[in-house]
Amino acid sequence: MELKVEQDNCLGCGVCVVACPVNVSISPEVAGGHGSKTEEVIMMVENGVIKLFSPEKCTKCGTCQMFCPTDAIWLE
Amino acid sequence: MVSNTKEVKALDFDVTRSAEEERKLAFKDELCIGCGICEKVCPVEAIELGDIGAIVRTDADVSKICVDENKCVLCGMCSVGCPVDALEFTIDGESISDMDAYPQYLSSAEIDDETCIYCKACETACPREAITIARELPERAKLVTGEIEIDKDICINCGICEEMCPADAITMDSKIPTSADPTVASDINVDKDKCVYCLICKKSCPVDAIMAACRSCSYGEYDLDPADSEITGSSFIDDDLCVRCGWCEEICPVDAAKVKKPFKGELTVDEDKCTTCGACVDICPCDVLSFPQPEEVGQIVEKVYKDEKYCIYCGACANVCPVEAIEVKRTDVDYTPTKSKSWKNKMESLKT
């Protein structure tokens, strides 16, 4: 399975960025909703929409998909 | 040359080789718990565990494991290693789980119908919905005794008793009054098989038309046969679905359920690493893990609560944890003896 995003669906809420357990372990400040300080994280909101930075780090736990309100990020 | 064939049926599949004997490996996806033991024990690396976290949590239409039929040597090791019945290996139609030459896990779950009081706690608690309790309840009329009569000459057919009766024992046949018959009901009756002699009708009747008495509470006990209040039934555990987690044994109020687990071990959750994503909670086939609710505002609770009483040490939670916060150790594996050294070594290798 592979992590996919559809920027047209994204509202830029950043819930996936905060919920992603891998993101939190790479850049702990995202858990507080502050946004990542590094591009090492799997995904970040850039210019108001979600963008994948390091999708190869994804462990396919499905947490982002469960929390995304608009089906903008999913595993396929 | 004889080669393996693979037949895929939705999420399930069969890998078959027909030579002098027909060897077949059949996978049932709905029974798979995602423990990955098959992947670990396969001697030829033919099995790949899928992204079970995503598959289970997003209900994806993807098989939980994948077997490469060109690598598979149809040895049956994955089937023996599978702690549930998701992988069945047959030789000429006979399952190796029925053959003494192959080792089997020593595990079981039983409910003793003699002891069972058919409360259904196990049926409700079973995380795999493997238990069905069928019960026959006594007739309500045989548990009460009393007398009731409506004096139809006094009754004004107001219908209050019918509306109040908690047992739906009173029926009034309402009608439109005519000049020839200026009454609002043609009849009113009490079904004595339904009446529990609670006397609510008598107390609520505005014209005291109901004479009723309950004898159950006083000397009337003698009217009742204790055998009439007996609850009978039967229990059934679906062996395919049961994962031997022990919920039934733990929740049973009369110790009627007995579970023997195949593994002993230890489950540890690293609270510092855990990000509470919930993947482990969702994947656990035994409801071992849950998110605790604080009892009061501001109370800090554990990130993930675990109760190892229910754990089968399958390791599915550790497989899905994205941040390696969970460790599952298997310290003991209980299986039937086998003469084959290689099989024994494989079974022992399940200890970690």
Short mmCIF file of C-alpha atoms in Angstrom, two decimals:
data_model
loop_
_atom_site.label_atom_id
_atom_site.label_comp_id
_atom_site.label_asym_id
_atom_site.label_seq_id
_atom_site.Cartn_x
_atom_site.Cartn_y
_atom_site.Cartn_z
CA MET A 1 0.00 0.00 0.00
CA GLU A 2 1.09 3.55 -0.71
CA LEU A 3 0.32 6.90 0.88
CA LYS A 4 -1.63 9.17 -1.48
CA VAL A 5 -2.87 12.74 -1.26
CA GLU A 6 -5.42 14.72 -3.25
CA GLN A 7 -4.63 18.38 -2.79
CA ASP A 8 -7.94 19.41 -4.38
CA ASN A 9 -9.76 17.79 -1.44
CA CYS A 10 -7.49 19.26 1.24
CA LEU A 11 -8.72 22.02 3.53
CA GLY A 12 -5.28 22.49 5.03
CA CYS A 13 -6.47 21.75 8.55
CA GLY A 14 -3.30 19.85 9.36
CA VAL A 15 -5.02 17.15 11.41
CA CYS A 16 -3.07 14.44 9.56
CA VAL A 17 0.22 16.21 10.31
CA VAL A 18 -0.60 16.29 14.03
CA ALA A 19 -2.12 12.79 14.20
CA CYS A 20 0.67 10.99 12.34
CA PRO A 21 2.65 9.01 14.95
CA VAL A 22 5.76 9.03 12.79
CA ASN A 23 5.67 12.81 12.37
CA VAL A 24 5.50 13.24 16.13
CA SER A 25 8.53 11.08 16.69
CA ILE A 26 10.52 12.95 14.04
CA SER A 27 9.45 16.43 15.10
CA PRO A 28 7.77 16.39 18.56
CA GLU A 29 6.47 19.98 18.29
CA VAL A 30 3.87 18.94 15.68
CA ALA A 31 1.93 17.20 18.46
CA GLY A 32 1.23 20.64 19.93
CA GLY A 33 0.03 21.89 16.56
CA HIS A 34 3.00 24.16 16.01
CA GLY A 35 3.95 22.80 12.63
CA SER A 36 7.15 20.95 11.91
CA LYS A 37 10.52 22.59 12.11
CA THR A 38 11.96 20.17 9.60
CA GLU A 39 11.06 18.75 6.21
CA GLU A 40 12.04 15.31 7.51
CA VAL A 41 8.41 14.62 8.45
CA ILE A 42 6.11 12.55 6.22
CA MET A 43 3.66 15.32 5.43
CA MET A 44 3.14 19.02 6.12
CA VAL A 45 0.71 21.72 5.11
CA GLU A 46 2.37 24.03 2.63
CA ASN A 47 0.61 27.04 1.09
CA GLY A 48 -2.64 25.85 2.66
CA VAL A 49 -2.64 22.33 1.29
CA ILE A 50 -1.13 19.00 2.31
CA LYS A 51 2.14 17.95 0.73
CA LEU A 52 4.14 14.74 1.13
CA PHE A 53 7.78 15.26 2.07
CA SER A 54 9.07 11.85 3.16
CA PRO A 55 6.33 9.32 2.31
CA GLU A 56 8.91 6.50 2.40
CA LYS A 57 8.90 6.82 6.21
CA CYS A 58 5.20 5.89 6.38
CA THR A 59 4.50 2.69 8.33
CA LYS A 60 0.95 2.43 6.93
CA CYS A 61 -0.88 2.58 10.23
CA GLY A 62 -3.82 4.44 8.66
CA THR A 63 -4.13 7.10 11.36
CA CYS A 64 -4.03 10.07 8.92
CA GLN A 65 -6.79 8.53 6.82
CA MET A 66 -8.96 7.95 9.88
CA PHE A 67 -8.72 11.57 10.96
CA CYS A 68 -8.83 13.39 7.59
CA PRO A 69 -12.27 15.02 7.31
CA THR A 70 -12.20 15.34 3.52
CA ASP A 71 -10.61 12.14 2.13
CA ALA A 72 -7.56 14.13 1.05
CA ILE A 73 -5.03 11.58 2.37
CA TRP A 74 -5.30 7.81 2.20
CA LEU A 75 -3.49 4.50 1.73
CA GLU A 76 -4.05 2.64 -1.49
CA MET B 1 7.51 -30.31 -14.16
CA VAL B 2 4.90 -29.86 -11.45
CA SER B 3 4.35 -26.27 -10.41
CA ASN B 4 2.17 -24.56 -7.84
CA THR B 5 -1.04 -22.83 -8.82
CA LYS B 6 -2.77 -20.04 -6.97
CA GLU B 7 -6.48 -19.43 -7.02
CA VAL B 8 -7.55 -16.09 -5.60
CA LYS B 9 -11.14 -15.72 -4.35
CA ALA B 10 -11.73 -12.12 -3.26
CA LEU B 11 -9.48 -11.74 -0.19
CA ASP B 12 -9.00 -15.50 0.29
CA PHE B 13 -6.72 -17.71 -1.77
CA ASP B 14 -5.60 -21.32 -2.30
CA VAL B 15 -2.09 -22.41 -3.29
CA THR B 16 -2.13 -25.95 -4.70
CA ARG B 17 0.32 -28.48 -6.08
CA SER B 18 -0.94 -31.73 -7.53
CA ALA B 19 1.57 -34.52 -7.98
CA GLU B 20 1.33 -37.96 -6.39
CA GLU B 21 -0.34 -36.25 -3.52
CA GLU B 22 -2.31 -33.02 -3.65
CA ARG B 23 -0.98 -30.42 -1.23
CA LYS B 24 -3.11 -27.34 -0.68
CA LEU B 25 -2.74 -24.21 1.43
CA ALA B 26 -5.97 -22.27 1.89
CA PHE B 27 -6.06 -18.77 3.39
CA LYS B 28 -9.17 -17.29 5.01
CA ASP B 29 -8.70 -13.55 5.33
CA GLU B 30 -11.56 -12.91 7.78
CA LEU B 31 -9.93 -15.22 10.34
CA CYS B 32 -6.44 -13.69 10.00
CA ILE B 33 -5.49 -11.52 13.00
CA GLY B 34 -2.36 -10.03 11.41
CA CYS B 35 0.13 -11.55 13.86
CA GLY B 36 2.70 -12.23 11.14
CA ILE B 37 3.81 -15.56 12.64
CA CYS B 38 3.36 -17.22 9.21
CA GLU B 39 5.76 -14.71 7.67
CA LYS B 40 8.30 -15.43 10.43
CA VAL B 41 8.15 -19.23 10.23
CA CYS B 42 8.09 -19.60 6.43
CA PRO B 43 11.40 -21.26 5.51
CA VAL B 44 11.47 -19.83 1.98
CA GLU B 45 10.24 -16.28 2.58
CA ALA B 46 7.18 -16.87 0.43
CA ILE B 47 4.81 -15.01 2.76
CA GLU B 48 4.55 -11.27 3.11
CA LEU B 49 2.41 -9.67 5.79
CA GLY B 50 0.49 -6.73 4.33
CA ASP B 51 0.08 -3.29 5.84
CA ILE B 52 -2.37 -4.70 8.34
CA GLY B 53 -2.74 -1.46 10.29
CA ALA B 54 -4.10 0.33 7.26
CA ILE B 55 -6.01 -2.73 6.02
CA VAL B 56 -7.91 -3.23 9.29
CA ARG B 57 -8.45 0.42 10.16
CA THR B 58 -9.53 1.63 6.75
CA ASP B 59 -11.41 -1.56 5.83
CA ALA B 60 -9.29 -1.79 2.68
CA ASP B 61 -10.12 -4.44 0.12
CA VAL B 62 -6.67 -6.00 0.41
CA SER B 63 -5.65 -9.45 1.64
CA LYS B 64 -3.82 -9.35 4.99
CA ILE B 65 -1.06 -11.67 3.77
CA CYS B 66 0.36 -12.46 0.36
CA VAL B 67 1.84 -15.85 -0.58
CA ASP B 68 4.16 -16.05 -3.58
CA GLU B 69 3.07 -19.36 -5.14
CA ASN B 70 6.36 -19.64 -7.00
CA LYS B 71 8.39 -19.53 -3.80
CA CYS B 72 6.00 -21.59 -1.65
CA VAL B 73 7.17 -25.19 -1.17
CA LEU B 74 3.85 -26.23 0.40
CA CYS B 75 5.49 -27.49 3.58
CA GLY B 76 2.60 -26.48 5.87
CA MET B 77 4.71 -24.70 8.44
CA CYS B 78 2.67 -21.47 8.21
CA SER B 79 -0.50 -23.44 8.87
CA VAL B 80 0.93 -25.00 12.02
CA GLY B 81 2.32 -21.63 13.14
CA CYS B 82 -0.96 -19.77 12.61
CA PRO B 83 -2.47 -19.32 16.09
CA VAL B 84 -5.96 -19.03 14.58
CA ASP B 85 -7.40 -21.05 11.72
CA ALA B 86 -6.63 -18.60 8.93
CA LEU B 87 -4.22 -20.91 7.09
CA GLU B 88 -5.35 -24.48 6.50
CA PHE B 89 -2.97 -26.97 4.96
CA THR B 90 -4.30 -30.22 3.52
CA ILE B 91 -2.61 -33.23 1.98
CA ASP B 92 -4.96 -35.22 -0.27
CA GLY B 93 -7.87 -33.46 1.35
CA GLU B 94 -6.87 -34.24 4.95
CA SER B 95 -5.96 -31.34 7.18
CA ILE B 96 -2.54 -31.63 8.83
CA SER B 97 -4.17 -30.41 12.03
CA ASP B 98 -5.70 -33.92 12.19
CA MET B 99 -2.34 -35.66 11.61
CA ASP B 100 -0.26 -36.75 14.60
CA ALA B 101 3.00 -36.34 12.67
CA TYR B 102 2.55 -32.56 12.64
CA PRO B 103 2.79 -30.52 15.85
CA GLN B 104 -0.28 -28.57 17.04
CA TYR B 105 -0.69 -25.80 19.53
CA LEU B 106 -2.17 -27.00 22.80
CA SER B 107 -4.99 -24.53 23.17
CA SER B 108 -8.69 -24.75 23.77
CA ALA B 109 -11.77 -22.92 24.95
CA GLU B 110 -14.73 -24.64 26.51
CA ILE B 111 -17.93 -23.74 28.30
CA ASP B 112 -19.37 -26.31 30.68
CA ASP B 113 -23.12 -26.35 30.10
CA GLU B 114 -23.69 -28.04 33.47
CA THR B 115 -22.21 -25.04 35.29
CA CYS B 116 -23.32 -22.30 32.86
CA ILE B 117 -26.19 -20.10 34.03
CA TYR B 118 -26.69 -18.66 30.53
CA CYS B 119 -26.15 -15.05 31.57
CA LYS B 120 -24.62 -14.27 28.15
CA ALA B 121 -21.74 -12.22 29.65
CA CYS B 122 -19.24 -14.22 27.58
CA GLU B 123 -21.28 -13.77 24.40
CA THR B 124 -21.26 -10.00 24.92
CA ALA B 125 -17.58 -9.83 25.90
CA CYS B 126 -16.11 -12.15 23.26
CA PRO B 127 -14.02 -9.88 21.00
CA ARG B 128 -14.41 -12.28 18.05
CA GLU B 129 -18.16 -12.86 18.41
CA ALA B 130 -17.36 -16.56 18.58
CA ILE B 131 -19.81 -17.44 21.35
CA THR B 132 -23.52 -18.09 21.01
CA ILE B 133 -25.63 -18.76 24.07
CA ALA B 134 -29.10 -20.14 23.43
CA ARG B 135 -31.39 -20.01 26.45
CA GLU B 136 -34.92 -21.00 27.24
CA LEU B 137 -36.57 -18.74 29.82
CA PRO B 138 -39.34 -19.93 32.13
CA GLU B 139 -42.92 -18.88 31.46
CA ARG B 140 -43.72 -15.72 33.34
CA ALA B 141 -47.14 -16.99 34.42
CA LYS B 142 -45.50 -19.88 36.28
CA LEU B 143 -43.42 -17.54 38.45
CA VAL B 144 -46.36 -15.64 39.93
CA THR B 145 -49.62 -16.54 41.55
CA GLY B 146 -52.65 -14.45 42.31
CA GLU B 147 -56.19 -13.55 41.43
CA ILE B 148 -57.69 -10.82 39.28
CA GLU B 149 -61.18 -9.98 38.19
CA ILE B 150 -62.74 -6.93 36.57
CA ASP B 151 -66.27 -6.19 37.64
CA LYS B 152 -67.76 -5.25 34.28
CA ASP B 153 -70.85 -3.76 35.90
CA ILE B 154 -68.75 -1.17 37.72
CA CYS B 155 -66.16 -0.66 34.94
CA ILE B 156 -66.61 2.59 33.00
CA ASN B 157 -64.29 1.50 30.15
CA CYS B 158 -61.90 4.37 30.67
CA GLY B 159 -58.95 2.24 29.49
CA ILE B 160 -56.63 3.51 32.22
CA CYS B 161 -55.79 -0.03 33.39
CA GLU B 162 -55.00 -1.10 29.83
CA GLU B 163 -52.67 1.88 29.43
CA MET B 164 -50.98 1.34 32.80
CA CYS B 165 -50.53 -2.45 32.68
CA PRO B 166 -46.75 -3.10 32.40
CA ALA B 167 -47.34 -6.65 31.17
CA ASP B 168 -49.85 -5.76 28.42
CA ALA B 169 -52.25 -8.22 30.01
CA ILE B 170 -55.40 -6.08 29.75
CA THR B 171 -57.23 -5.51 26.47
CA MET B 172 -60.25 -3.34 26.03
CA ASP B 173 -62.25 -3.63 22.83
CA SER B 174 -63.03 0.05 22.12
CA LYS B 175 -65.93 1.05 19.93
CA ILE B 176 -67.89 4.11 18.84
CA PRO B 177 -71.04 4.49 20.97
CA THR B 178 -74.37 4.49 19.14
CA SER B 179 -77.82 5.44 20.35
CA ALA B 180 -78.72 1.74 20.41
CA ASP B 181 -75.61 0.81 22.40
CA PRO B 182 -74.22 3.91 24.11
CA THR B 183 -71.00 2.36 25.47
CA VAL B 184 -67.38 3.09 24.52
CA ALA B 185 -66.19 -0.52 24.70
CA SER B 186 -67.75 -3.86 23.95
CA ASP B 187 -65.59 -5.84 26.37
CA ILE B 188 -62.55 -5.76 28.65
CA ASN B 189 -60.45 -8.78 29.58
CA VAL B 190 -57.35 -9.79 31.50
CA ASP B 191 -54.97 -12.38 30.04
CA LYS B 192 -54.03 -14.38 33.13
CA ASP B 193 -50.97 -15.86 31.42
CA LYS B 194 -49.54 -12.38 31.05
CA CYS B 195 -50.70 -10.83 34.36
CA VAL B 196 -47.97 -10.57 37.01
CA TYR B 197 -50.35 -9.46 39.80
CA CYS B 198 -48.51 -6.20 40.34
CA LEU B 199 -51.86 -4.58 41.23
CA ILE B 200 -51.15 -1.40 39.27
CA CYS B 201 -54.53 -1.73 37.51
CA LYS B 202 -56.33 -2.07 40.81
CA LYS B 203 -54.60 0.99 42.26
CA SER B 204 -55.15 3.14 39.17
CA CYS B 205 -58.80 2.21 38.51
CA PRO B 206 -60.87 5.37 39.20
CA VAL B 207 -64.02 3.39 40.08
CA ASP B 208 -62.52 0.41 41.97
CA ALA B 209 -63.80 -2.07 39.42
CA ILE B 210 -60.78 -4.36 39.69
CA MET B 211 -60.36 -6.95 42.38
CA ALA B 212 -56.84 -8.31 42.39
CA ALA B 213 -54.51 -9.97 44.88
CA CYS B 214 -50.95 -11.19 44.65
CA ARG B 215 -50.18 -14.43 46.45
CA SER B 216 -46.53 -14.72 45.31
CA CYS B 217 -45.28 -12.53 48.14
CA SER B 218 -46.95 -14.42 51.00
CA TYR B 219 -48.15 -17.96 51.39
CA GLY B 220 -48.52 -18.29 47.64
CA GLU B 221 -44.88 -19.39 47.38
CA TYR B 222 -46.32 -22.84 47.99
CA ASP B 223 -48.28 -22.53 44.77
CA LEU B 224 -45.05 -22.24 42.79
CA ASP B 225 -42.86 -25.10 41.71
CA PRO B 226 -39.14 -24.12 41.80
CA ALA B 227 -38.58 -26.35 38.78
CA ASP B 228 -40.76 -23.97 36.75
CA SER B 229 -38.28 -21.13 37.23
CA GLU B 230 -35.32 -23.07 35.88
CA ILE B 231 -33.44 -21.55 32.95
CA THR B 232 -32.13 -24.04 30.44
CA GLY B 233 -29.92 -23.55 27.42
CA SER B 234 -26.77 -24.43 25.57
CA SER B 235 -23.51 -22.74 24.67
CA PHE B 236 -21.56 -22.82 21.45
CA ILE B 237 -18.04 -21.63 20.68
CA ASP B 238 -17.15 -21.23 17.01
CA ASP B 239 -13.69 -22.79 16.93
CA ASP B 240 -12.78 -20.98 13.71
CA LEU B 241 -13.41 -17.55 15.21
CA CYS B 242 -12.15 -18.22 18.77
CA VAL B 243 -8.62 -16.94 19.43
CA ARG B 244 -8.37 -18.34 23.01
CA CYS B 245 -8.08 -14.86 24.52
CA GLY B 246 -9.71 -15.82 27.81
CA TRP B 247 -12.37 -13.08 27.98
CA CYS B 248 -15.11 -15.69 28.53
CA GLU B 249 -13.19 -17.30 31.37
CA GLU B 250 -12.50 -13.97 33.06
CA ILE B 251 -16.00 -12.57 32.77
CA CYS B 252 -17.93 -15.75 33.63
CA PRO B 253 -19.55 -15.32 37.08
CA VAL B 254 -19.73 -19.08 37.72
CA ASP B 255 -16.41 -20.31 36.28
CA ALA B 256 -18.10 -22.27 33.51
CA ALA B 257 -15.63 -21.20 30.80
CA LYS B 258 -12.11 -22.58 30.62
CA VAL B 259 -9.49 -21.35 28.17
CA LYS B 260 -6.06 -22.75 27.49
CA LYS B 261 -3.74 -20.38 25.64
CA PRO B 262 -0.95 -21.59 23.35
CA PHE B 263 1.61 -18.93 24.35
CA LYS B 264 2.88 -17.36 27.52
CA GLY B 265 4.75 -14.10 27.37
CA GLU B 266 4.99 -10.45 28.18
CA LEU B 267 3.55 -7.31 26.62
CA THR B 268 5.20 -3.96 27.24
CA VAL B 269 4.14 -0.53 26.06
CA ASP B 270 6.72 2.26 26.09
CA GLU B 271 4.70 5.26 27.30
CA ASP B 272 7.42 7.68 26.20
CA LYS B 273 7.37 6.51 22.60
CA CYS B 274 3.58 6.04 22.32
CA THR B 275 1.77 8.78 20.40
CA THR B 276 -1.73 7.36 21.10
CA CYS B 277 -2.48 6.81 17.41
CA GLY B 278 -4.66 3.83 18.36
CA ALA B 279 -3.40 1.40 15.72
CA CYS B 280 -2.69 -1.25 18.39
CA VAL B 281 -6.12 -0.78 19.99
CA ASP B 282 -7.78 -1.29 16.61
CA ILE B 283 -5.73 -4.33 15.53
CA CYS B 284 -5.73 -6.30 18.81
CA PRO B 285 -7.91 -9.38 18.27
CA CYS B 286 -8.41 -9.83 22.02
CA ASP B 287 -9.41 -6.35 23.24
CA VAL B 288 -6.34 -6.28 25.48
CA LEU B 289 -5.64 -2.62 24.77
CA SER B 290 -7.92 0.35 25.29
CA PHE B 291 -7.73 4.09 25.89
CA PRO B 292 -8.43 4.84 29.54
CA GLN B 293 -10.91 7.59 30.39
CA PRO B 294 -9.90 10.01 33.13
CA GLU B 295 -12.24 9.80 36.14
CA GLU B 296 -12.07 13.51 36.84
CA VAL B 297 -11.12 16.63 34.92
CA GLY B 298 -7.38 17.15 34.71
CA GLN B 299 -6.44 13.63 35.77
CA ILE B 300 -3.54 12.27 33.75
CA VAL B 301 -4.09 8.64 32.75
CA GLU B 302 -1.90 6.09 31.00
CA LYS B 303 -1.66 6.61 27.26
CA VAL B 304 -2.79 3.08 26.49
CA TYR B 305 -4.25 0.70 29.06
CA LYS B 306 -3.41 -2.99 28.76
CA ASP B 307 -4.69 -6.04 30.57
CA GLU B 308 -2.51 -9.04 29.84
CA LYS B 309 -5.15 -11.42 31.20
CA TYR B 310 -6.66 -11.35 27.73
CA CYS B 311 -3.40 -11.28 25.72
CA ILE B 312 -2.46 -14.20 23.47
CA TYR B 313 0.97 -12.72 22.70
CA CYS B 314 0.33 -12.89 18.96
CA GLY B 315 2.32 -9.72 18.34
CA ALA B 316 -0.13 -8.00 15.97
CA CYS B 317 0.01 -4.79 18.04
CA ALA B 318 3.80 -4.64 17.82
CA ASN B 319 3.54 -5.18 14.04
CA VAL B 320 1.33 -2.13 13.54
CA CYS B 321 2.89 0.29 16.02
CA PRO B 322 4.40 3.03 13.83
CA VAL B 323 6.86 4.15 16.51
CA GLU B 324 8.00 0.77 17.91
CA ALA B 325 6.53 1.49 21.32
CA ILE B 326 5.22 -2.05 21.82
CA GLU B 327 7.21 -5.16 22.55
CA VAL B 328 5.67 -8.63 22.67
CA LYS B 329 7.78 -11.41 24.09
CA ARG B 330 6.78 -15.05 23.84
CA THR B 331 8.45 -17.01 26.63
CA ASP B 332 6.61 -20.29 26.26
CA VAL B 333 4.94 -22.16 23.40
CA ASP B 334 2.78 -25.14 24.21
CA TYR B 335 2.47 -27.71 21.42
CA THR B 336 2.06 -31.44 20.88
CA PRO B 337 5.31 -33.42 20.59
CA THR B 338 6.77 -34.07 17.16
CA LYS B 339 9.55 -36.40 16.09
CA SER B 340 10.86 -33.99 13.48
CA LYS B 341 13.74 -31.91 14.76
CA SER B 342 13.28 -29.17 12.17
CA TRP B 343 9.62 -28.75 13.09
CA LYS B 344 10.54 -28.67 16.74
CA ASN B 345 13.16 -26.01 16.05
CA LYS B 346 10.58 -23.95 14.20
CA MET B 347 8.10 -24.17 17.07
CA GLU B 348 10.83 -23.23 19.54
CA SER B 349 11.82 -20.28 17.33
CA LEU B 350 8.46 -18.69 18.15
CA LYS B 351 9.89 -17.91 21.58
CA THR B 352 11.49 -14.49 21.54
#
